[in-house]
PDB file of C-alpha atoms in Angstrom:
ATOM      1  CA  MET A   1       6.297  12.846  18.953  1.00  0.00           C
ATOM      2  CA  LYS A   2       7.323   9.560  20.543  1.00  0.00           C
ATOM      3  CA  LYS A   3      10.854   8.371  19.855  1.00  0.00           C
ATOM      4  CA  VAL A   4      11.464   6.087  16.870  1.00  0.00           C
ATOM      5  CA  VAL A   5      14.696   4.136  16.461  1.00  0.00           C
ATOM      6  CA  THR A   6      15.473   2.019  13.406  1.00  0.00           C
ATOM      7  CA  LEU A   7      17.873  -0.924  13.340  1.00  0.00           C
ATOM      8  CA  THR A   8      19.827  -1.987  10.236  1.00  0.00           C
ATOM      9  CA  LEU A   9      22.240  -4.855  10.797  1.00  0.00           C
ATOM     10  CA  ASN A  10      23.037  -5.233   7.092  1.00  0.00           C
ATOM     11  CA  PRO A  11      23.122  -1.721   5.602  1.00  0.00           C
ATOM     12  CA  ALA A  12      24.269  -0.844   2.105  1.00  0.00           C
ATOM     13  CA  LEU A  13      25.497   2.010   0.007  1.00  0.00           C
ATOM     14  CA  ASP A  14      22.948   2.207  -2.810  1.00  0.00           C
ATOM     15  CA  VAL A  15      24.436   3.096  -6.195  1.00  0.00           C
ATOM     16  CA  ALA A  16      21.969   4.040  -8.943  1.00  0.00           C
ATOM     17  CA  THR A  17      22.742   4.679 -12.594  1.00  0.00           C
ATOM     18  CA  SER A  18      21.279   4.232 -16.083  1.00  0.00           C
ATOM     19  CA  ILE A  19      22.347   2.949 -19.485  1.00  0.00           C
ATOM     20  CA  GLY A  20      20.849   2.810 -22.972  1.00  0.00           C
ATOM     21  CA  SER A  21      20.684  -0.976 -23.071  1.00  0.00           C
ATOM     22  CA  VAL A  22      22.153  -3.940 -21.206  1.00  0.00           C
ATOM     23  CA  ALA A  23      24.125  -6.532 -23.178  1.00  0.00           C
ATOM     24  CA  PRO A  24      26.546  -9.341 -22.237  1.00  0.00           C
ATOM     25  CA  GLU A  25      30.276  -9.574 -22.943  1.00  0.00           C
ATOM     26  CA  ILE A  26      30.846  -5.909 -23.749  1.00  0.00           C
ATOM     27  CA  LYS A  27      31.898  -2.887 -21.731  1.00  0.00           C
ATOM     28  CA  LEU A  28      28.790  -0.981 -20.662  1.00  0.00           C
ATOM     29  CA  ARG A  29      29.235   2.738 -20.126  1.00  0.00           C
ATOM     30  CA  CYS A  30      26.742   4.011 -17.583  1.00  0.00           C
ATOM     31  CA  ALA A  31      25.590   7.487 -16.658  1.00  0.00           C
ATOM     32  CA  ALA A  32      27.058   9.249 -13.627  1.00  0.00           C
ATOM     33  CA  PRO A  33      25.955   7.349 -10.504  1.00  0.00           C
ATOM     34  CA  ALA A  34      23.972   8.647  -7.548  1.00  0.00           C
ATOM     35  CA  PHE A  35      24.900   7.439  -4.050  1.00  0.00           C
ATOM     36  CA  HIS A  36      22.426   7.057  -1.186  1.00  0.00           C
ATOM     37  CA  PRO A  37      22.537   5.403   2.242  1.00  0.00           C
ATOM     38  CA  GLY A  38      20.529   2.195   2.121  1.00  0.00           C
ATOM     39  CA  GLY A  39      19.262  -0.841   3.987  1.00  0.00           C
ATOM     40  CA  GLY A  40      15.789  -1.310   5.436  1.00  0.00           C
ATOM     41  CA  GLY A  41      16.005   0.622   8.700  1.00  0.00           C
ATOM     42  CA  ILE A  42      18.203   3.368   7.274  1.00  0.00           C
ATOM     43  CA  ASN A  43      15.715   3.898   4.448  1.00  0.00           C
ATOM     44  CA  VAL A  44      12.892   4.132   6.996  1.00  0.00           C
ATOM     45  CA  SER A  45      14.781   6.781   9.006  1.00  0.00           C
ATOM     46  CA  ARG A  46      15.519   8.762   5.836  1.00  0.00           C
ATOM     47  CA  ALA A  47      11.891   8.599   4.691  1.00  0.00           C
ATOM     48  CA  ILE A  48      10.682   9.724   8.139  1.00  0.00           C
ATOM     49  CA  HIS A  49      13.029  12.695   7.800  1.00  0.00           C
ATOM     50  CA  PHE A  50      11.691  13.512   4.317  1.00  0.00           C
ATOM     51  CA  LEU A  51       8.143  13.377   5.742  1.00  0.00           C
ATOM     52  CA  GLY A  52       9.061  15.996   8.325  1.00  0.00           C
ATOM     53  CA  GLY A  53       9.616  13.700  11.303  1.00  0.00           C
ATOM     54  CA  GLN A  54      12.582  12.589  13.378  1.00  0.00           C
ATOM     55  CA  SER A  55      14.105   9.226  14.187  1.00  0.00           C
ATOM     56  CA  SER A  56      17.438   7.710  15.114  1.00  0.00           C
ATOM     57  CA  ALA A  57      19.198   5.136  12.938  1.00  0.00           C
ATOM     58  CA  VAL A  58      21.361   2.419  14.494  1.00  0.00           C
ATOM     59  CA  TYR A  59      23.423   0.387  12.048  1.00  0.00           C
ATOM     60  CA  ALA A  60      26.596  -1.643  11.644  1.00  0.00           C
ATOM     61  CA  ALA A  61      29.263   0.141   9.595  1.00  0.00           C
ATOM     62  CA  GLY A  62      32.686  -0.956   8.459  1.00  0.00           C
ATOM     63  CA  GLY A  63      35.526   0.219   6.215  1.00  0.00           C
ATOM     64  CA  HIS A  64      35.464   3.065   3.735  1.00  0.00           C
ATOM     65  CA  ILE A  65      31.913   2.286   2.623  1.00  0.00           C
ATOM     66  CA  GLY A  66      30.703   2.444   6.225  1.00  0.00           C
ATOM     67  CA  ALA A  67      32.437   5.807   6.651  1.00  0.00           C
ATOM     68  CA  LEU A  68      30.786   7.110   3.461  1.00  0.00           C
ATOM     69  CA  LEU A  69      27.421   5.844   4.702  1.00  0.00           C
ATOM     70  CA  LYS A  70      27.769   7.899   7.884  1.00  0.00           C
ATOM     71  CA  ARG A  71      28.898  10.990   5.984  1.00  0.00           C
ATOM     72  CA  LEU A  72      25.885  10.810   3.673  1.00  0.00           C
ATOM     73  CA  LEU A  73      23.507  10.395   6.621  1.00  0.00           C
ATOM     74  CA  ASP A  74      25.125  13.320   8.406  1.00  0.00           C
ATOM     75  CA  GLU A  75      24.724  15.467   5.282  1.00  0.00           C
ATOM     76  CA  GLU A  76      21.014  14.611   5.166  1.00  0.00           C
ATOM     77  CA  GLY A  77      20.587  15.575   8.817  1.00  0.00           C
ATOM     78  CA  ILE A  78      19.696  12.061  10.016  1.00  0.00           C
ATOM     79  CA  ASP A  79      20.463  11.319  13.674  1.00  0.00           C
ATOM     80  CA  ASN A  80      22.598   8.203  13.235  1.00  0.00           C
ATOM     81  CA  HIS A  81      24.564   5.878  15.466  1.00  0.00           C
ATOM     82  CA  PRO A  82      27.000   3.618  13.601  1.00  0.00           C
ATOM     83  CA  VAL A  83      28.431   0.592  15.374  1.00  0.00           C
ATOM     84  CA  SER A  84      31.903  -0.261  14.108  1.00  0.00           C
ATOM     85  CA  SER A  85      32.351  -3.620  12.378  1.00  0.00           C
ATOM     86  CA  ALA A  86      35.458  -5.263  10.979  1.00  0.00           C
ATOM     87  CA  GLY A  87      33.892  -6.123   7.606  1.00  0.00           C
ATOM     88  CA  ILE A  88      33.431  -3.561   4.847  1.00  0.00           C
ATOM     89  CA  THR A  89      29.821  -2.414   4.442  1.00  0.00           C
ATOM     90  CA  ARG A  90      28.268  -3.726   1.240  1.00  0.00           C
ATOM     91  CA  GLU A  91      27.135  -1.896  -1.888  1.00  0.00           C
ATOM     92  CA  SER A  92      23.966  -2.454  -3.902  1.00  0.00           C
ATOM     93  CA  LEU A  93      23.550  -1.498  -7.555  1.00  0.00           C
ATOM     94  CA  VAL A  94      20.407  -0.381  -9.401  1.00  0.00           C
ATOM     95  CA  ILE A  95      20.614   0.072 -13.186  1.00  0.00           C
ATOM     96  CA  TYR A  96      17.803   1.581 -15.227  1.00  0.00           C
ATOM     97  CA  GLU A  97      17.721   0.426 -18.866  1.00  0.00           C
ATOM     98  CA  GLU A  98      16.507   3.379 -20.906  1.00  0.00           C
ATOM     99  CA  SER A  99      15.570   1.387 -24.031  1.00  0.00           C
ATOM    100  CA  THR A 100      13.087  -0.863 -22.207  1.00  0.00           C
ATOM    101  CA  GLY A 101      12.223   0.984 -19.014  1.00  0.00           C
ATOM    102  CA  LEU A 102      13.336  -2.081 -17.045  1.00  0.00           C
ATOM    103  CA  GLN A 103      15.262  -1.857 -13.820  1.00  0.00           C
ATOM    104  CA  TYR A 104      18.007  -4.267 -12.759  1.00  0.00           C
ATOM    105  CA  ARG A 105      18.809  -4.612  -9.053  1.00  0.00           C
ATOM    106  CA  PHE A 106      22.015  -6.257  -7.804  1.00  0.00           C
ATOM    107  CA  THR A 107      22.208  -6.841  -4.048  1.00  0.00           C
ATOM    108  CA  MET A 108      25.403  -8.023  -2.350  1.00  0.00           C
ATOM    109  CA  PRO A 109      25.354 -10.252   0.753  1.00  0.00           C
ATOM    110  CA  GLY A 110      27.244  -7.958   3.120  1.00  0.00           C
ATOM    111  CA  PRO A 111      29.983  -8.794   5.625  1.00  0.00           C
ATOM    112  CA  ALA A 112      29.593 -11.119   8.595  1.00  0.00           C
ATOM    113  CA  LEU A 113      29.101  -9.608  12.048  1.00  0.00           C
ATOM    114  CA  GLU A 114      30.981 -10.905  15.053  1.00  0.00           C
ATOM    115  CA  ALA A 115      29.032 -11.528  18.264  1.00  0.00           C
ATOM    116  CA  ASP A 116      30.439  -8.459  19.997  1.00  0.00           C
ATOM    117  CA  GLU A 117      29.404  -6.328  16.994  1.00  0.00           C
ATOM    118  CA  TRP A 118      25.747  -7.319  16.833  1.00  0.00           C
ATOM    119  CA  ILE A 119      25.527  -7.200  20.634  1.00  0.00           C
ATOM    120  CA  ALA A 120      26.852  -3.624  20.506  1.00  0.00           C
ATOM    121  CA  CYS A 121      24.120  -2.788  17.975  1.00  0.00           C
ATOM    122  CA  LEU A 122      21.452  -4.036  20.384  1.00  0.00           C
ATOM    123  CA  GLU A 123      22.968  -2.163  23.310  1.00  0.00           C
ATOM    124  CA  THR A 124      23.003   1.056  21.286  1.00  0.00           C
ATOM    125  CA  LEU A 125      19.414   0.445  20.163  1.00  0.00           C
ATOM    126  CA  PHE A 126      17.990   0.096  23.678  1.00  0.00           C
ATOM    127  CA  ASP A 127      20.231   2.794  25.181  1.00  0.00           C
ATOM    128  CA  LEU A 128      18.345   5.281  22.985  1.00  0.00           C
ATOM    129  CA  GLU A 129      15.110   4.413  24.879  1.00  0.00           C
ATOM    130  CA  PRO A 130      12.726   4.187  21.908  1.00  0.00           C
ATOM    131  CA  ALA A 131       8.952   4.050  22.047  1.00  0.00           C
ATOM    132  CA  TYR A 132       8.936   2.392  18.606  1.00  0.00           C
ATOM    133  CA  ILE A 133      11.594   0.131  17.104  1.00  0.00           C
ATOM    134  CA  VAL A 134      11.661  -0.505  13.365  1.00  0.00           C
ATOM    135  CA  ALA A 135      13.680  -3.667  12.739  1.00  0.00           C
ATOM    136  CA  SER A 136      14.003  -3.959   8.994  1.00  0.00           C
ATOM    137  CA  GLY A 137      16.015  -5.710   6.335  1.00  0.00           C
ATOM    138  CA  SER A 138      18.010  -8.884   5.910  1.00  0.00           C
ATOM    139  CA  LEU A 139      20.325 -10.346   8.518  1.00  0.00           C
ATOM    140  CA  PRO A 140      24.063 -10.498   7.839  1.00  0.00           C
ATOM    141  CA  GLN A 141      26.102 -13.623   8.348  1.00  0.00           C
ATOM    142  CA  GLY A 142      27.005 -14.064  11.990  1.00  0.00           C
ATOM    143  CA  ALA A 143      23.806 -12.557  13.368  1.00  0.00           C
ATOM    144  CA  PRO A 144      21.580 -15.237  14.948  1.00  0.00           C
ATOM    145  CA  VAL A 145      18.274 -15.875  13.188  1.00  0.00           C
ATOM    146  CA  GLU A 146      16.536 -15.420  16.559  1.00  0.00           C
ATOM    147  CA  ILE A 147      17.739 -11.834  16.895  1.00  0.00           C
ATOM    148  CA  TYR A 148      14.557 -10.051  15.754  1.00  0.00           C
ATOM    149  CA  GLY A 149      12.483 -12.352  17.929  1.00  0.00           C
ATOM    150  CA  GLU A 150      14.628 -11.626  20.972  1.00  0.00           C
ATOM    151  CA  ILE A 151      14.519  -7.881  20.280  1.00  0.00           C
ATOM    152  CA  THR A 152      10.739  -8.141  20.112  1.00  0.00           C
ATOM    153  CA  ARG A 153      10.449 -10.163  23.321  1.00  0.00           C
ATOM    154  CA  TYR A 154      12.611  -7.712  25.272  1.00  0.00           C
ATOM    155  CA  ALA A 155      10.838  -4.721  23.757  1.00  0.00           C
ATOM    156  CA  ARG A 156       7.411  -6.050  24.700  1.00  0.00           C
ATOM    157  CA  GLU A 157       8.546  -6.520  28.299  1.00  0.00           C
ATOM    158  CA  SER A 158       9.754  -2.890  28.248  1.00  0.00           C
ATOM    159  CA  GLY A 159       6.564  -1.467  26.734  1.00  0.00           C
ATOM    160  CA  ILE A 160       8.176  -0.772  23.342  1.00  0.00           C
ATOM    161  CA  ARG A 161       6.282  -1.448  20.109  1.00  0.00           C
ATOM    162  CA  VAL A 162       8.181  -3.257  17.338  1.00  0.00           C
ATOM    163  CA  ILE A 163       7.459  -2.799  13.643  1.00  0.00           C
ATOM    164  CA  LEU A 164       9.094  -5.652  11.750  1.00  0.00           C
ATOM    165  CA  ASP A 165       9.820  -5.798   8.036  1.00  0.00           C
ATOM    166  CA  THR A 166      11.820  -8.913   7.191  1.00  0.00           C
ATOM    167  CA  THR A 167      11.331 -12.386   5.756  1.00  0.00           C
ATOM    168  CA  GLY A 168      12.390 -16.018   6.097  1.00  0.00           C
ATOM    169  CA  ASP A 169      13.739 -17.603   9.257  1.00  0.00           C
ATOM    170  CA  ALA A 170      14.340 -14.226  10.911  1.00  0.00           C
ATOM    171  CA  LEU A 171      10.595 -13.594  10.743  1.00  0.00           C
ATOM    172  CA  ASN A 172       9.612 -17.149  11.650  1.00  0.00           C
ATOM    173  CA  ARG A 173      11.635 -16.923  14.866  1.00  0.00           C
ATOM    174  CA  ALA A 174       9.754 -13.747  15.833  1.00  0.00           C
ATOM    175  CA  ILE A 175       6.320 -15.392  15.699  1.00  0.00           C
ATOM    176  CA  GLY A 176       4.636 -15.299  19.094  1.00  0.00           C
ATOM    177  CA  LYS A 177       7.192 -12.885  20.566  1.00  0.00           C
ATOM    178  CA  GLY A 178       4.905  -9.831  20.442  1.00  0.00           C
ATOM    179  CA  VAL A 179       5.497  -8.026  17.132  1.00  0.00           C
ATOM    180  CA  TYR A 180       3.165  -5.041  17.019  1.00  0.00           C
ATOM    181  CA  LEU A 181       3.028  -4.487  13.255  1.00  0.00           C
ATOM    182  CA  LEU A 182       4.244  -6.504  10.305  1.00  0.00           C
ATOM    183  CA  LYS A 183       4.347  -5.210   6.715  1.00  0.00           C
ATOM    184  CA  PRO A 184       4.481  -8.080   4.221  1.00  0.00           C
ATOM    185  CA  ASN A 185       3.805  -7.702   0.534  1.00  0.00           C
ATOM    186  CA  LEU A 186       1.398 -10.138  -1.113  1.00  0.00           C
ATOM    187  CA  ARG A 187       4.130 -12.565  -2.170  1.00  0.00           C
ATOM    188  CA  GLU A 188       5.551 -12.645   1.355  1.00  0.00           C
ATOM    189  CA  LEU A 189       2.092 -13.173   2.837  1.00  0.00           C
ATOM    190  CA  GLU A 190       1.608 -16.155   0.527  1.00  0.00           C
ATOM    191  CA  ARG A 191       4.848 -17.654   1.847  1.00  0.00           C
ATOM    192  CA  PHE A 192       3.687 -17.193   5.447  1.00  0.00           C
ATOM    193  CA  ALA A 193       0.288 -18.662   4.654  1.00  0.00           C
ATOM    194  CA  GLY A 194       1.686 -21.547   2.588  1.00  0.00           C
ATOM    195  CA  GLU A 195      -0.789 -20.994  -0.240  1.00  0.00           C
ATOM    196  CA  SER A 196      -1.573 -18.789  -3.220  1.00  0.00           C
ATOM    197  CA  LEU A 197      -3.985 -15.991  -2.402  1.00  0.00           C
ATOM    198  CA  ALA A 198      -6.343 -14.761  -5.101  1.00  0.00           C
ATOM    199  CA  GLY A 199      -8.598 -11.882  -4.199  1.00  0.00           C
ATOM    200  CA  GLU A 200      -9.183  -9.702  -1.174  1.00  0.00           C
ATOM    201  CA  ALA A 201     -11.263 -12.291   0.701  1.00  0.00           C
ATOM    202  CA  GLN A 202      -8.459 -14.871   0.668  1.00  0.00           C
ATOM    203  CA  ILE A 203      -5.852 -12.280   1.649  1.00  0.00           C
ATOM    204  CA  ARG A 204      -8.027 -11.151   4.545  1.00  0.00           C
ATOM    205  CA  ALA A 205      -8.644 -14.722   5.718  1.00  0.00           C
ATOM    206  CA  ALA A 206      -4.938 -15.553   5.613  1.00  0.00           C
ATOM    207  CA  GLY A 207      -4.020 -12.356   7.450  1.00  0.00           C
ATOM    208  CA  GLU A 208      -6.609 -12.921  10.174  1.00  0.00           C
ATOM    209  CA  ARG A 209      -5.431 -16.514  10.638  1.00  0.00           C
ATOM    210  CA  LEU A 210      -1.788 -15.477  10.937  1.00  0.00           C
ATOM    211  CA  ILE A 211      -2.683 -12.768  13.460  1.00  0.00           C
ATOM    212  CA  ALA A 212      -4.595 -15.358  15.496  1.00  0.00           C
ATOM    213  CA  GLU A 213      -1.477 -17.555  15.392  1.00  0.00           C
ATOM    214  CA  GLY A 214       0.575 -14.738  16.919  1.00  0.00           C
ATOM    215  CA  LEU A 215       2.473 -13.421  13.901  1.00  0.00           C
ATOM    216  CA  ALA A 216       1.661  -9.796  14.826  1.00  0.00           C
ATOM    217  CA  GLN A 217      -1.076  -7.641  16.326  1.00  0.00           C
ATOM    218  CA  VAL A 218      -1.461  -5.629  13.121  1.00  0.00           C
ATOM    219  CA  MET A 219      -0.654  -6.518   9.538  1.00  0.00           C
ATOM    220  CA  ALA A 220      -0.330  -3.982   6.718  1.00  0.00           C
ATOM    221  CA  VAL A 221      -0.246  -6.031   3.510  1.00  0.00           C
ATOM    222  CA  SER A 222       1.151  -3.946   0.652  1.00  0.00           C
ATOM    223  CA  MET A 223      -0.386  -4.743  -2.736  1.00  0.00           C
ATOM    224  CA  GLY A 224       1.437  -2.378  -5.080  1.00  0.00           C
ATOM    225  CA  ALA A 225      -0.827  -0.162  -7.165  1.00  0.00           C
ATOM    226  CA  ALA A 226      -3.876  -1.640  -5.404  1.00  0.00           C
ATOM    227  CA  GLY A 227      -2.791  -0.095  -2.110  1.00  0.00           C
ATOM    228  CA  ALA A 228      -2.804  -2.117   1.095  1.00  0.00           C
ATOM    229  CA  LEU A 229      -4.966  -4.150   3.428  1.00  0.00           C
ATOM    230  CA  LEU A 230      -4.859  -3.179   7.109  1.00  0.00           C
ATOM    231  CA  ILE A 231      -5.751  -6.273   9.113  1.00  0.00           C
ATOM    232  CA  THR A 232      -6.260  -6.646  12.864  1.00  0.00           C
ATOM    233  CA  SER A 233      -8.126  -9.222  14.921  1.00  0.00           C
ATOM    234  CA  ALA A 234     -11.157  -6.902  14.808  1.00  0.00           C
ATOM    235  CA  GLU A 235     -11.287  -5.552  11.248  1.00  0.00           C
ATOM    236  CA  CYS A 236      -9.889  -5.508   7.729  1.00  0.00           C
ATOM    237  CA  LEU A 237      -9.750  -2.263   5.750  1.00  0.00           C
ATOM    238  CA  HIS A 238      -8.686  -1.698   2.146  1.00  0.00           C
ATOM    239  CA  LEU A 239      -6.613   1.439   1.621  1.00  0.00           C
ATOM    240  CA  ARG A 240      -6.673   2.290  -2.063  1.00  0.00           C
ATOM    241  CA  ALA A 241      -3.536   3.944  -3.406  1.00  0.00           C
ATOM    242  CA  PRO A 242      -3.906   7.058  -5.571  1.00  0.00           C
ATOM    243  CA  ILE A 243      -2.876   6.747  -9.212  1.00  0.00           C
ATOM    244  CA  VAL A 244       0.623   8.181  -9.721  1.00  0.00           C
ATOM    245  CA  PRO A 245       3.291   8.061 -12.459  1.00  0.00           C
ATOM    246  CA  ILE A 246       5.795   5.280 -11.783  1.00  0.00           C
ATOM    247  CA  ALA A 247       9.511   6.054 -12.038  1.00  0.00           C
ATOM    248  CA  SER A 248      10.957   3.358  -9.738  1.00  0.00           C
ATOM    249  CA  LYS A 249       9.558   0.920  -7.181  1.00  0.00           C
ATOM    250  CA  VAL A 250      12.756   0.877  -5.115  1.00  0.00           C
ATOM    251  CA  GLY A 251      12.129   2.118  -1.586  1.00  0.00           C
ATOM    252  CA  ALA A 252       8.327   2.034  -1.740  1.00  0.00           C
ATOM    253  CA  GLY A 253       8.027  -0.553   1.025  1.00  0.00           C
ATOM    254  CA  ASP A 254      10.440   1.275   3.326  1.00  0.00           C
ATOM    255  CA  SER A 255       8.627   4.549   2.666  1.00  0.00           C
ATOM    256  CA  MET A 256       5.329   2.870   3.549  1.00  0.00           C
ATOM    257  CA  VAL A 257       6.765   1.650   6.862  1.00  0.00           C
ATOM    258  CA  ALA A 258       8.110   5.148   7.523  1.00  0.00           C
ATOM    259  CA  GLY A 259       4.698   6.721   6.993  1.00  0.00           C
ATOM    260  CA  ILE A 260       2.991   4.238   9.293  1.00  0.00           C
ATOM    261  CA  VAL A 261       5.462   4.563  12.165  1.00  0.00           C
ATOM    262  CA  LEU A 262       5.621   8.352  11.853  1.00  0.00           C
ATOM    263  CA  GLY A 263       1.846   8.507  12.078  1.00  0.00           C
ATOM    264  CA  LEU A 264       1.808   6.236  15.134  1.00  0.00           C
ATOM    265  CA  ALA A 265       4.596   8.193  16.815  1.00  0.00           C
ATOM    266  CA  ARG A 266       2.623  11.410  16.283  1.00  0.00           C
ATOM    267  CA  GLY A 267      -0.480   9.906  17.850  1.00  0.00           C
ATOM    268  CA  PHE A 268      -2.490   9.231  14.682  1.00  0.00           C
ATOM    269  CA  ALA A 269      -5.220   6.618  14.811  1.00  0.00           C
ATOM    270  CA  LEU A 270      -4.027   3.348  13.300  1.00  0.00           C
ATOM    271  CA  ILE A 271      -6.076   3.787  10.124  1.00  0.00           C
ATOM    272  CA  ASP A 272      -4.720   7.308   9.569  1.00  0.00           C
ATOM    273  CA  ALA A 273      -1.147   6.129  10.165  1.00  0.00           C
ATOM    274  CA  ALA A 274      -1.748   3.419   7.561  1.00  0.00           C
ATOM    275  CA  ARG A 275      -3.123   6.036   5.143  1.00  0.00           C
ATOM    276  CA  LEU A 276       0.085   8.026   5.546  1.00  0.00           C
ATOM    277  CA  GLY A 277       2.035   4.814   4.883  1.00  0.00           C
ATOM    278  CA  VAL A 278       0.194   4.165   1.620  1.00  0.00           C
ATOM    279  CA  ALA A 279       0.652   7.802   0.607  1.00  0.00           C
ATOM    280  CA  ALA A 280       4.397   7.654   1.318  1.00  0.00           C
ATOM    281  CA  GLY A 281       4.747   4.402  -0.618  1.00  0.00           C
ATOM    282  CA  SER A 282       2.910   5.932  -3.564  1.00  0.00           C
ATOM    283  CA  ALA A 283       5.118   9.013  -3.398  1.00  0.00           C
ATOM    284  CA  ALA A 284       8.233   6.821  -3.454  1.00  0.00           C
ATOM    285  CA  VAL A 285       7.396   5.220  -6.809  1.00  0.00           C
ATOM    286  CA  MET A 286       7.275   8.705  -8.325  1.00  0.00           C
ATOM    287  CA  THR A 287      11.022   9.185  -7.739  1.00  0.00           C
ATOM    288  CA  ALA A 288      13.774   7.679  -9.882  1.00  0.00           C
ATOM    289  CA  GLY A 289      16.517   5.244  -8.906  1.00  0.00           C
ATOM    290  CA  THR A 290      16.981   4.596  -5.183  1.00  0.00           C
ATOM    291  CA  ARG A 291      15.411   7.865  -4.062  1.00  0.00           C
ATOM    292  CA  LEU A 292      12.677   7.624  -1.445  1.00  0.00           C
ATOM    293  CA  CYS A 293       9.443   9.583  -1.042  1.00  0.00           C
ATOM    294  CA  ARG A 294       9.282  13.359  -1.175  1.00  0.00           C
ATOM    295  CA  GLY A 295       7.410  14.816   1.761  1.00  0.00           C
ATOM    296  CA  GLU A 296       5.367  17.253  -0.308  1.00  0.00           C
ATOM    297  CA  ASP A 297       4.148  14.409  -2.544  1.00  0.00           C
ATOM    298  CA  ALA A 298       3.264  12.127   0.373  1.00  0.00           C
ATOM    299  CA  TRP A 299       1.258  14.701   2.316  1.00  0.00           C
ATOM    300  CA  ARG A 300      -0.603  15.749  -0.827  1.00  0.00           C
ATOM    301  CA  LEU A 301      -1.461  12.114  -1.607  1.00  0.00           C
ATOM    302  CA  TYR A 302      -2.515  11.431   2.000  1.00  0.00           C
ATOM    303  CA  ASP A 303      -5.915  13.021   1.425  1.00  0.00           C
ATOM    304  CA  GLU A 304      -6.379  10.928  -1.730  1.00  0.00           C
ATOM    305  CA  VAL A 305      -6.018   7.521  -0.018  1.00  0.00           C
ATOM    306  CA  ALA A 306      -9.535   6.049   0.046  1.00  0.00           C
ATOM    307  CA  VAL A 307     -10.591   3.562   2.745  1.00  0.00           C
ATOM    308  CA  SER A 308     -13.240   0.866   2.353  1.00  0.00           C
TER     309      SER A 308
END
């Protein structure tokens, strides 16, 4: 298996709990919380581990929350490389409302990174000599918006493939720099395309246009229960997700990225890596709170992902 390294510049401690009902102005007594390491790249590394693969996680970590993040990753057996930061790592909160089945997600901004801190993250990333880099998640204050683009440019010159899962200016600055694979959801693709997209034909046309403009070589557009479209300059394939019971949608996108990159790192054909991604994303929605995919679910669902 080729080496995969994930980068998370703005990690989080994910706290998940539940309550009967949410109401304003009163004290709400929640169930006992569950704590999990979080943030895009960290979630990808954890999901790769749950799928039976290996990766290394590079992330900024500060204060007592950063220390807890490392301890939790160590307990899960994730190879992880924290880079010390002065700010305290953020927390994110997910609350499940039992009376309605709704889920409330509260995401904090995270601390700012100083220049020497984000530079140390990049040095650690490339010192690990990856074959695949997964750069995922939001950027913290202090990190330049060009950072993912510069990572991609340097990686391309070094023969490293970059899988990018981010939005906004951080993504815009990476256009034309050589991203190998991008995983937008439909709403994100509409923002890139500057238009509403209704139906598979419009999604395909927008994806092919953005690939021609240099956004990425491959685009895996996640479409929730409908599965995903795998788009390259040569073809567009619809991967239909199996029908599964939905417990929580948190972590489905990161699990999908994990399945794709694990498949690629193991030498799968692109379409089969994408099938594993859809299976892992489907498996993730079967788990409650901030839990990611279970390996046994993902590999069982892999054979049920239909391609057309």
